[in-house]
Coordinates of C-alpha atoms (C1' of nucleotides) in Angstrom, one line a residue:
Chain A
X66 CA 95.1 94.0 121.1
X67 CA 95.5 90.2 120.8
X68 CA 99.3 88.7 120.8
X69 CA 100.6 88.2 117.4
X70 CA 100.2 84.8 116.3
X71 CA 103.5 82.7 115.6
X72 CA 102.5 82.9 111.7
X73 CA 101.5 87.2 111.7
X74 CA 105.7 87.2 113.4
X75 CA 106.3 84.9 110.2
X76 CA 104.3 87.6 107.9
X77 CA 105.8 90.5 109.7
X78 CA 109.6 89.7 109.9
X79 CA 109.3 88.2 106.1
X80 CA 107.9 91.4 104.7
X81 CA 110.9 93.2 106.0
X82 CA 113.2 91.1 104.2
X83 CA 111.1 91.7 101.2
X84 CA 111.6 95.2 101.4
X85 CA 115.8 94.6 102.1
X86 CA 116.2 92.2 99.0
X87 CA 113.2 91.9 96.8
X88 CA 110.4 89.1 97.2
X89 CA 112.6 86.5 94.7
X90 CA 115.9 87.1 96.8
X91 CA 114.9 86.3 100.3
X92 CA 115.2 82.5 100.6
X93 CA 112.9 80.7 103.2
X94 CA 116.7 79.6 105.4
X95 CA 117.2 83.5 105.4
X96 CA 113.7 84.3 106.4
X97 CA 114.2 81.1 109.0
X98 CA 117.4 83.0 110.0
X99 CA 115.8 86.1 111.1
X100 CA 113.3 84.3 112.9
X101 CA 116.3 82.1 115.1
X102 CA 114.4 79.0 113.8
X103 CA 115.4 75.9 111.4
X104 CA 113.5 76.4 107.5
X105 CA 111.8 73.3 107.9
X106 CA 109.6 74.8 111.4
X107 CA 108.5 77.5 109.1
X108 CA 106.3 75.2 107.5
X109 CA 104.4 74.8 110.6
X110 CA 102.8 77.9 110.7
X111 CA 102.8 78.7 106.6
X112 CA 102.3 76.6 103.7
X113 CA 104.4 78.0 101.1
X114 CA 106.6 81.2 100.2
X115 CA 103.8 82.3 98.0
X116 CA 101.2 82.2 100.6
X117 CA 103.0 84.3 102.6
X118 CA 103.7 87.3 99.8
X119 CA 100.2 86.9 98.7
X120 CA 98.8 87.8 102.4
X121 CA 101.2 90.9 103.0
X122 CA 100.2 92.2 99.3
X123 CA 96.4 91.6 99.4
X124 CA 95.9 92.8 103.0
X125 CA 97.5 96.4 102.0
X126 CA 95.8 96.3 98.8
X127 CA 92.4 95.4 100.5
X128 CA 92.7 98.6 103.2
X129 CA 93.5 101.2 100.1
X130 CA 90.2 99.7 98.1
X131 CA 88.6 100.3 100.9
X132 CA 90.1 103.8 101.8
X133 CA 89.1 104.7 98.0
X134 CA 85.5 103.5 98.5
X135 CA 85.2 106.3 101.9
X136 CA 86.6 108.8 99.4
X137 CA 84.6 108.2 96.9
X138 CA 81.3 108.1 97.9
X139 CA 82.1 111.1 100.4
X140 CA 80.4 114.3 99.4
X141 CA 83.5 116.7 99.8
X142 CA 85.1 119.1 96.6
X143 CA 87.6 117.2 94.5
X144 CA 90.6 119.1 95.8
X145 CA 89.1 117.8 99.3
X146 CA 88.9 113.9 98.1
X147 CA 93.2 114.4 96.5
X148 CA 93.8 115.3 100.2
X149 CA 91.8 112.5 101.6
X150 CA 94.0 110.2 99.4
X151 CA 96.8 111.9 100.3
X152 CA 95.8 110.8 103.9
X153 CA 94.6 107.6 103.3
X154 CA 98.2 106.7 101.6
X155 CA 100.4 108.5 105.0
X156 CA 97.8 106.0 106.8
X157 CA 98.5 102.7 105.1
X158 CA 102.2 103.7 104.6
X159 CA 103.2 104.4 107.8
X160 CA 101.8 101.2 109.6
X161 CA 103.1 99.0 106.3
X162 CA 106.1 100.3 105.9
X163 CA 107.8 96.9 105.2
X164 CA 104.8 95.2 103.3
X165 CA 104.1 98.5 100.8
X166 CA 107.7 97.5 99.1
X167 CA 106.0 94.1 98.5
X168 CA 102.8 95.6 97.2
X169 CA 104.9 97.8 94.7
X170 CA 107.6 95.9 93.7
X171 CA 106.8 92.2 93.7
X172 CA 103.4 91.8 92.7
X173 CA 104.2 90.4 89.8
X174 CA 105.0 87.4 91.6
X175 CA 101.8 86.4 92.9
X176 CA 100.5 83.4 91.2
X177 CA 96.4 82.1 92.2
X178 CA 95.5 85.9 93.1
X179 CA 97.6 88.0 90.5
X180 CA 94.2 88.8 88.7
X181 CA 92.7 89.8 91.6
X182 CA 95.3 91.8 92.5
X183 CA 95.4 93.7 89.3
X184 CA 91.7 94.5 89.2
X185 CA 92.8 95.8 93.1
X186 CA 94.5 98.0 91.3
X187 CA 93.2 98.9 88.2
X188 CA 90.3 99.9 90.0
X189 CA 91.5 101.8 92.6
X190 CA 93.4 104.0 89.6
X191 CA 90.1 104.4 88.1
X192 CA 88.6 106.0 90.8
X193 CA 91.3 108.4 91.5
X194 CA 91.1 109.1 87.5
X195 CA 87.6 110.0 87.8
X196 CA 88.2 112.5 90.9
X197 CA 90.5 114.3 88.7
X198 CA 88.4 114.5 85.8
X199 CA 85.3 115.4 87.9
X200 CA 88.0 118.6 89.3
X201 CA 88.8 119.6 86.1
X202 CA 85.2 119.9 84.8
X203 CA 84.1 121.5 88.0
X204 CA 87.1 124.3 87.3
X205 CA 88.9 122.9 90.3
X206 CA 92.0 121.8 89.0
X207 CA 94.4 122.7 86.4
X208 CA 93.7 121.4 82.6
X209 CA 96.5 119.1 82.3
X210 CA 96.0 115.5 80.9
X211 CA 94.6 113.7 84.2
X212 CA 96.6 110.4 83.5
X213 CA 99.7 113.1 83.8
X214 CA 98.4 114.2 86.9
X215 CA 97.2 111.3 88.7
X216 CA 101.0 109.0 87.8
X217 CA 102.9 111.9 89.3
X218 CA 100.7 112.3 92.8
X219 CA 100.2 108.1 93.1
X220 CA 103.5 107.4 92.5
X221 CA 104.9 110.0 95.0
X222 CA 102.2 108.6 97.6
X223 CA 103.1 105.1 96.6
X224 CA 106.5 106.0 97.2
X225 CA 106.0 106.9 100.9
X226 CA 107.6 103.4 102.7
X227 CA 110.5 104.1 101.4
X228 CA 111.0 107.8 103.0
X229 CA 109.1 107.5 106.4
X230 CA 111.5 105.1 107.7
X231 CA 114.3 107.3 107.1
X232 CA 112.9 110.4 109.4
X233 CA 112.7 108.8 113.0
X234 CA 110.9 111.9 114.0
X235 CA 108.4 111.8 111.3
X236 CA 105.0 113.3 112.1
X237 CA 103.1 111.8 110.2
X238 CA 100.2 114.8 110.2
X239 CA 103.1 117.4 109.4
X240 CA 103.7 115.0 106.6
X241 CA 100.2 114.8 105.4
X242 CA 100.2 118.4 105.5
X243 CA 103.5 119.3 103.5
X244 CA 102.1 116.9 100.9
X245 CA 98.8 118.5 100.3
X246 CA 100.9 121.6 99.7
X247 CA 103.4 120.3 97.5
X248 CA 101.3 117.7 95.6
X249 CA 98.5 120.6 95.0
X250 CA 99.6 124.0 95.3
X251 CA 103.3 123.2 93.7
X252 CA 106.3 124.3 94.9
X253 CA 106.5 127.6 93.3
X254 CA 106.2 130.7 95.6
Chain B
X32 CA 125.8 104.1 64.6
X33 CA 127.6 101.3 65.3
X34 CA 126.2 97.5 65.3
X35 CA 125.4 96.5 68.5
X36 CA 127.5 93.9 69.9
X37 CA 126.4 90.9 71.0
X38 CA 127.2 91.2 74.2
X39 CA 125.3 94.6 73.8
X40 CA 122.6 92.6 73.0
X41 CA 122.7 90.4 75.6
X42 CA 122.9 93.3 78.4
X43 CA 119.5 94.6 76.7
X44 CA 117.5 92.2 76.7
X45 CA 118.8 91.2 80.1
X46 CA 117.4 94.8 81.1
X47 CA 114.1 94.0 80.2
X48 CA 113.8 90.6 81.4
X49 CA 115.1 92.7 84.9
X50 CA 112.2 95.1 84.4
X51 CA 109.7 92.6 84.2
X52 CA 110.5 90.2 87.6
X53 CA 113.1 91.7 89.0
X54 CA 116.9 90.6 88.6
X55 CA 116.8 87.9 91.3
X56 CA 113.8 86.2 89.5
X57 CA 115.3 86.5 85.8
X58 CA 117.8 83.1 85.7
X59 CA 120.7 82.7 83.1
X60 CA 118.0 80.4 81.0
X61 CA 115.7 82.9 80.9
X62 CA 118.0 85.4 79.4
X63 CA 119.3 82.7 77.5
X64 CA 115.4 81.6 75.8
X65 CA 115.0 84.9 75.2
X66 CA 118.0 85.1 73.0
X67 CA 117.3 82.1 71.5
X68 CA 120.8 80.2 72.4
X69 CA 121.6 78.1 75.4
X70 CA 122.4 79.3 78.4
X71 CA 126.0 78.3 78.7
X72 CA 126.3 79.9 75.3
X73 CA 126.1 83.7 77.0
X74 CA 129.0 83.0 78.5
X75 CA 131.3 83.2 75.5
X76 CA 130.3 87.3 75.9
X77 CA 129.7 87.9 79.5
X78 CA 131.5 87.2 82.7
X79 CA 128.7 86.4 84.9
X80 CA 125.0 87.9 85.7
X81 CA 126.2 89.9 88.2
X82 CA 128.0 91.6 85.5
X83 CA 125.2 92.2 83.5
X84 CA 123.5 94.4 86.5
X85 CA 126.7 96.5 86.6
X86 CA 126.8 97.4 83.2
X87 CA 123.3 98.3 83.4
X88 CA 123.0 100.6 86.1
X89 CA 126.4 102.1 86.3
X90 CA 125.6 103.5 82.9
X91 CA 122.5 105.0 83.9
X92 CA 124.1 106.2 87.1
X93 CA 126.8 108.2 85.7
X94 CA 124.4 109.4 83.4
X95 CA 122.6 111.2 85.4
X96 CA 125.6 112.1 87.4
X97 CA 126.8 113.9 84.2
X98 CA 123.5 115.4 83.9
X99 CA 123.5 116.9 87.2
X100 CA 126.6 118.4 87.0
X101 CA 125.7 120.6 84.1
X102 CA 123.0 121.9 85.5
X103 CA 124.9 122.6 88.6
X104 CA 127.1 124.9 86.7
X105 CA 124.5 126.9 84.7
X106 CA 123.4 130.1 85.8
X107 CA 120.0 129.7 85.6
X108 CA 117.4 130.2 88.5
X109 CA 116.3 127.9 90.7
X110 CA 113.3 127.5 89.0
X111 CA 114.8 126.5 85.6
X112 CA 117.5 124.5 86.8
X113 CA 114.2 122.5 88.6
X114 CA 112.9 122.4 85.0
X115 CA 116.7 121.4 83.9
X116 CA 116.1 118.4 85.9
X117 CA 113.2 117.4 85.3
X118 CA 114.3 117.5 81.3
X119 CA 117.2 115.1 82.2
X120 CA 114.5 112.6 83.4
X121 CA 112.6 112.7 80.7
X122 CA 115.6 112.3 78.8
X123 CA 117.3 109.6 80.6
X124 CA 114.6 107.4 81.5
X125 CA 113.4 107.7 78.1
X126 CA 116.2 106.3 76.5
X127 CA 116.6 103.3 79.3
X128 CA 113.0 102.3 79.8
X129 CA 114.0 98.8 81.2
X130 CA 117.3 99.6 82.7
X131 CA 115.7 102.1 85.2
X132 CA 113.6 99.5 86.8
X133 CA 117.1 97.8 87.5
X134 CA 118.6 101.3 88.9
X135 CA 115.5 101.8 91.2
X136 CA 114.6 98.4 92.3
X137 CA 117.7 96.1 91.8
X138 CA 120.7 97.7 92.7
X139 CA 121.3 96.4 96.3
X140 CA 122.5 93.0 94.7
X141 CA 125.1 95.3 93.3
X142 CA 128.1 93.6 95.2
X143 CA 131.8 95.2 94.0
X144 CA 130.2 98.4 92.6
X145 CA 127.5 99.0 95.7
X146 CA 129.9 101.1 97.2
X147 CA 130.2 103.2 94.0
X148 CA 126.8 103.7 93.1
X149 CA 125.4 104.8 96.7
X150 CA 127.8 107.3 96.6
X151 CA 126.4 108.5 92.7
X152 CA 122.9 108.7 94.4
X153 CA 124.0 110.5 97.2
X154 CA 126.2 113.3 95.8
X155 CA 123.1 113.9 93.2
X156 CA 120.6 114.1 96.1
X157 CA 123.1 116.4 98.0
X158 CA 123.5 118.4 94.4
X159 CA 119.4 118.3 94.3
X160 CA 118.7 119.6 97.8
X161 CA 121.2 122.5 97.4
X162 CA 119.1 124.1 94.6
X163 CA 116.0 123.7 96.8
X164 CA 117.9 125.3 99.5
X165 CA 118.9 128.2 97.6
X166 CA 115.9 128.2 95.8
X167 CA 113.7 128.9 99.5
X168 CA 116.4 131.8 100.2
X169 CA 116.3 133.4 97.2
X170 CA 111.9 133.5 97.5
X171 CA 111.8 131.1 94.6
X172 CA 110.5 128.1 96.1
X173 CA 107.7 127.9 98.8
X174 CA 109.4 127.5 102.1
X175 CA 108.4 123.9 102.7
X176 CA 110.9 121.1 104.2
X177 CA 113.3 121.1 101.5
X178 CA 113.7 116.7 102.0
X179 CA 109.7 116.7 101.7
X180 CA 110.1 118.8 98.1
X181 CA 112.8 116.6 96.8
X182 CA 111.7 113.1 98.0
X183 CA 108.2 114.3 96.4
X184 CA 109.0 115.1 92.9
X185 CA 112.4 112.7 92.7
X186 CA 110.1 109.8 93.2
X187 CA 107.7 111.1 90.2
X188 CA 110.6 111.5 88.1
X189 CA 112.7 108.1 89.0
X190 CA 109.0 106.5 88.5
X191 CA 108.9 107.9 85.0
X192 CA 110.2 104.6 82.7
X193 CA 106.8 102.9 84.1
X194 CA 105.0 105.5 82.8
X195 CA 106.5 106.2 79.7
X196 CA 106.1 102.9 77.3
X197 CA 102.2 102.6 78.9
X198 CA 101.5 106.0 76.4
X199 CA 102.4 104.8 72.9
X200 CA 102.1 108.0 71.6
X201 CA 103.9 110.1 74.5
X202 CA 105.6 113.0 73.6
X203 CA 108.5 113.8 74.9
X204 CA 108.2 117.3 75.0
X205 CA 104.9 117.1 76.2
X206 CA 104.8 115.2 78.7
X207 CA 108.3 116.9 80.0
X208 CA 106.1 120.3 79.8
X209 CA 103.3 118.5 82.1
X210 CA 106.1 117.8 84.5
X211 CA 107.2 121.4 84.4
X212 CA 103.3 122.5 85.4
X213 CA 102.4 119.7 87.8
X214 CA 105.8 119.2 89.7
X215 CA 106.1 123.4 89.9
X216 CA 103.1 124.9 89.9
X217 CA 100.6 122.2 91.7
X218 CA 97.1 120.9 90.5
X219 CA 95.5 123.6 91.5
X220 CA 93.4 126.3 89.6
Chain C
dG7 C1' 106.7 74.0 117.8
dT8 C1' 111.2 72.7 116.5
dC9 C1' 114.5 69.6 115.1
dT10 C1' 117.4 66.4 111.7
dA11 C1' 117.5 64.2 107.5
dT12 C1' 116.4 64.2 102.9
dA13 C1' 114.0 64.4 98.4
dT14 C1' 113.7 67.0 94.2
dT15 C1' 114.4 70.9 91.3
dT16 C1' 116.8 74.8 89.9
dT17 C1' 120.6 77.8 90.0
dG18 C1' 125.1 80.0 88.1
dA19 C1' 128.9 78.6 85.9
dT20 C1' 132.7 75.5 83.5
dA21 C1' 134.9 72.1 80.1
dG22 C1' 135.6 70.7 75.8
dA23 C1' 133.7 69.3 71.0
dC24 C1' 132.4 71.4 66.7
Chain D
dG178 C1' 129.8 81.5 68.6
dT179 C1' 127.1 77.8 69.9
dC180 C1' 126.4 73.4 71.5
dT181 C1' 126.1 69.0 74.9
dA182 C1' 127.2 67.4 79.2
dT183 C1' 128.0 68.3 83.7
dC184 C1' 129.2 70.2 88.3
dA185 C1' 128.5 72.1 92.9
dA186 C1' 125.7 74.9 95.5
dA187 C1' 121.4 76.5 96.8
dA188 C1' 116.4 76.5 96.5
dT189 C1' 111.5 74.9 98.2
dA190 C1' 109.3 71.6 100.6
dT191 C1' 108.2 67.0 103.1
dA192 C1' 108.6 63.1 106.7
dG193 C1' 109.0 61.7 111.0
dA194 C1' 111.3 62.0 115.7
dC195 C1' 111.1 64.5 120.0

DNA sequence: GTCTATATTTTGATAGAC
DNA sequence: GTCTATCAAAATATAGAC
């Protein structure tokens, strides 16, 4: 494991400020704060406020297009591929916790690489769409409108950052597995 | 009905100004260009922007507060008072599509009325676990961490005003009954 | 790699005319 | 109820010394 770099502390400590205040609120003297340095010496190691939300956003956003691609050309049932999501999200989650507030919330912010993050996106929803429609036809999973189906499980997963930080004791595979349960089988006895 | 107000107005379109960037990113002139005046004109009907996020997510807030507490005191199961919530969501969120992107994502810049509302959001997630709770004991509910159940489908619902307006033709009804299958019963067949 | 000093723009908000 | 004019503070970012 190589040291972090003076400009991956920068990256770090700023998307935890993100996550406190929003992308917009956090000014470069209070990310200068938290780092015990003067604004100006930021600009050493970073060239602008943007740069540094567009590298927390596309990084996460990168790892879960790639996560999707595993999924999708893997050759398991479609209730097998919802848990591998369901995996690959308590993955990214849970060693992004700070930048995943960025990716959800703040996006809208990015300026040179808000079209690539939006096909990001749109993509990876279109791929998790088509699992659920492939399940449905196969007799898999319940008949319900797949755009239902597919907002309520994403936006639970996407949802994770803000819970995992609040169980210290969190194991994460427990997690995983009380997800599966809830997010497929219901909650009904 | 009455005429709206225009300070009415003004809080409105604030709200989906808010939804769009976020309240930190939306400046008096912004508000201002989208009501068509100057900004120093809002004034004459507002004390300040900070009073503008008040108004809008106290409302909601006590809103659902309200709604809680009815469905505390009913008498139904477990099961339908899960279903009772659920319809409140649909409800409220349906009728303050850009105001609930200000109650989920914008309310730590909240500064006199912080207090107030964490403690809104608290006593209904209290209210919300204790039906789990006695849900698991009475052999309604699968006997799954009752925080995992809650955080799962509370997300879904508070995530509901994204969803909403994307579906120009959603119906209520429906889409509350989708919640009712998906959140309850799972995705499986 | 950090500092001080500073340039430039933008911010929320007020005063007072109409 | 809206305007113009304006303020004081705070924002991002740069220049140049150490």
């Amino acid at each position: 494991m190589k040291p972090e770099t003076r400009q991956q502390e920068i990256i770090r400590v700023a998307a935890k400020l993100f996550k406190e205040k929003g992308y917009s609120a956090v000014t470069m003297r209070d990310l200068a704060t938290a780092m015990d340095i003067k604004a100006a010496s930021l600009y050493n190691h970073i060239n602008s406020k943007q740069d540094i939300l567009e590298s927390i956003i596309i990084s996460i956003a990168e790892q879960f297009t790639e996560g999707m691609s595993s999924v999708r050309e893997s050759n398991a049932t479609c209730i097998e591929k919802l848990k591998e999501i369901i995996a690959l999200h308590v993955e990214v989650s849970s060693t992004n916790i700070y930048g995943m507030a960025a990716l959800n919330h703040d996006w809208m912010h990015l300026e040179a690489r808000l079209n690539y993050y939006k096909k990001l996106r749109s993509d990876y929803e279109n791929d998790f769409r088509n699992i659920l429609i492939e399940g449905i036809k196969a007799g898999e999973i319940s008949d319900i409108k797949p755009d239902v189906m597919m907002f309520s499980i994403l936006t639970t997963l996407r949802s994770l950052y803000l819970w995992i930080p609040k169980k210290e004791d969190v194991n994460l595979q427990e997690l995983s597995s009380n997800l599966n349960e809830i997010l497929i089988k219901g909650v009904i006895k």
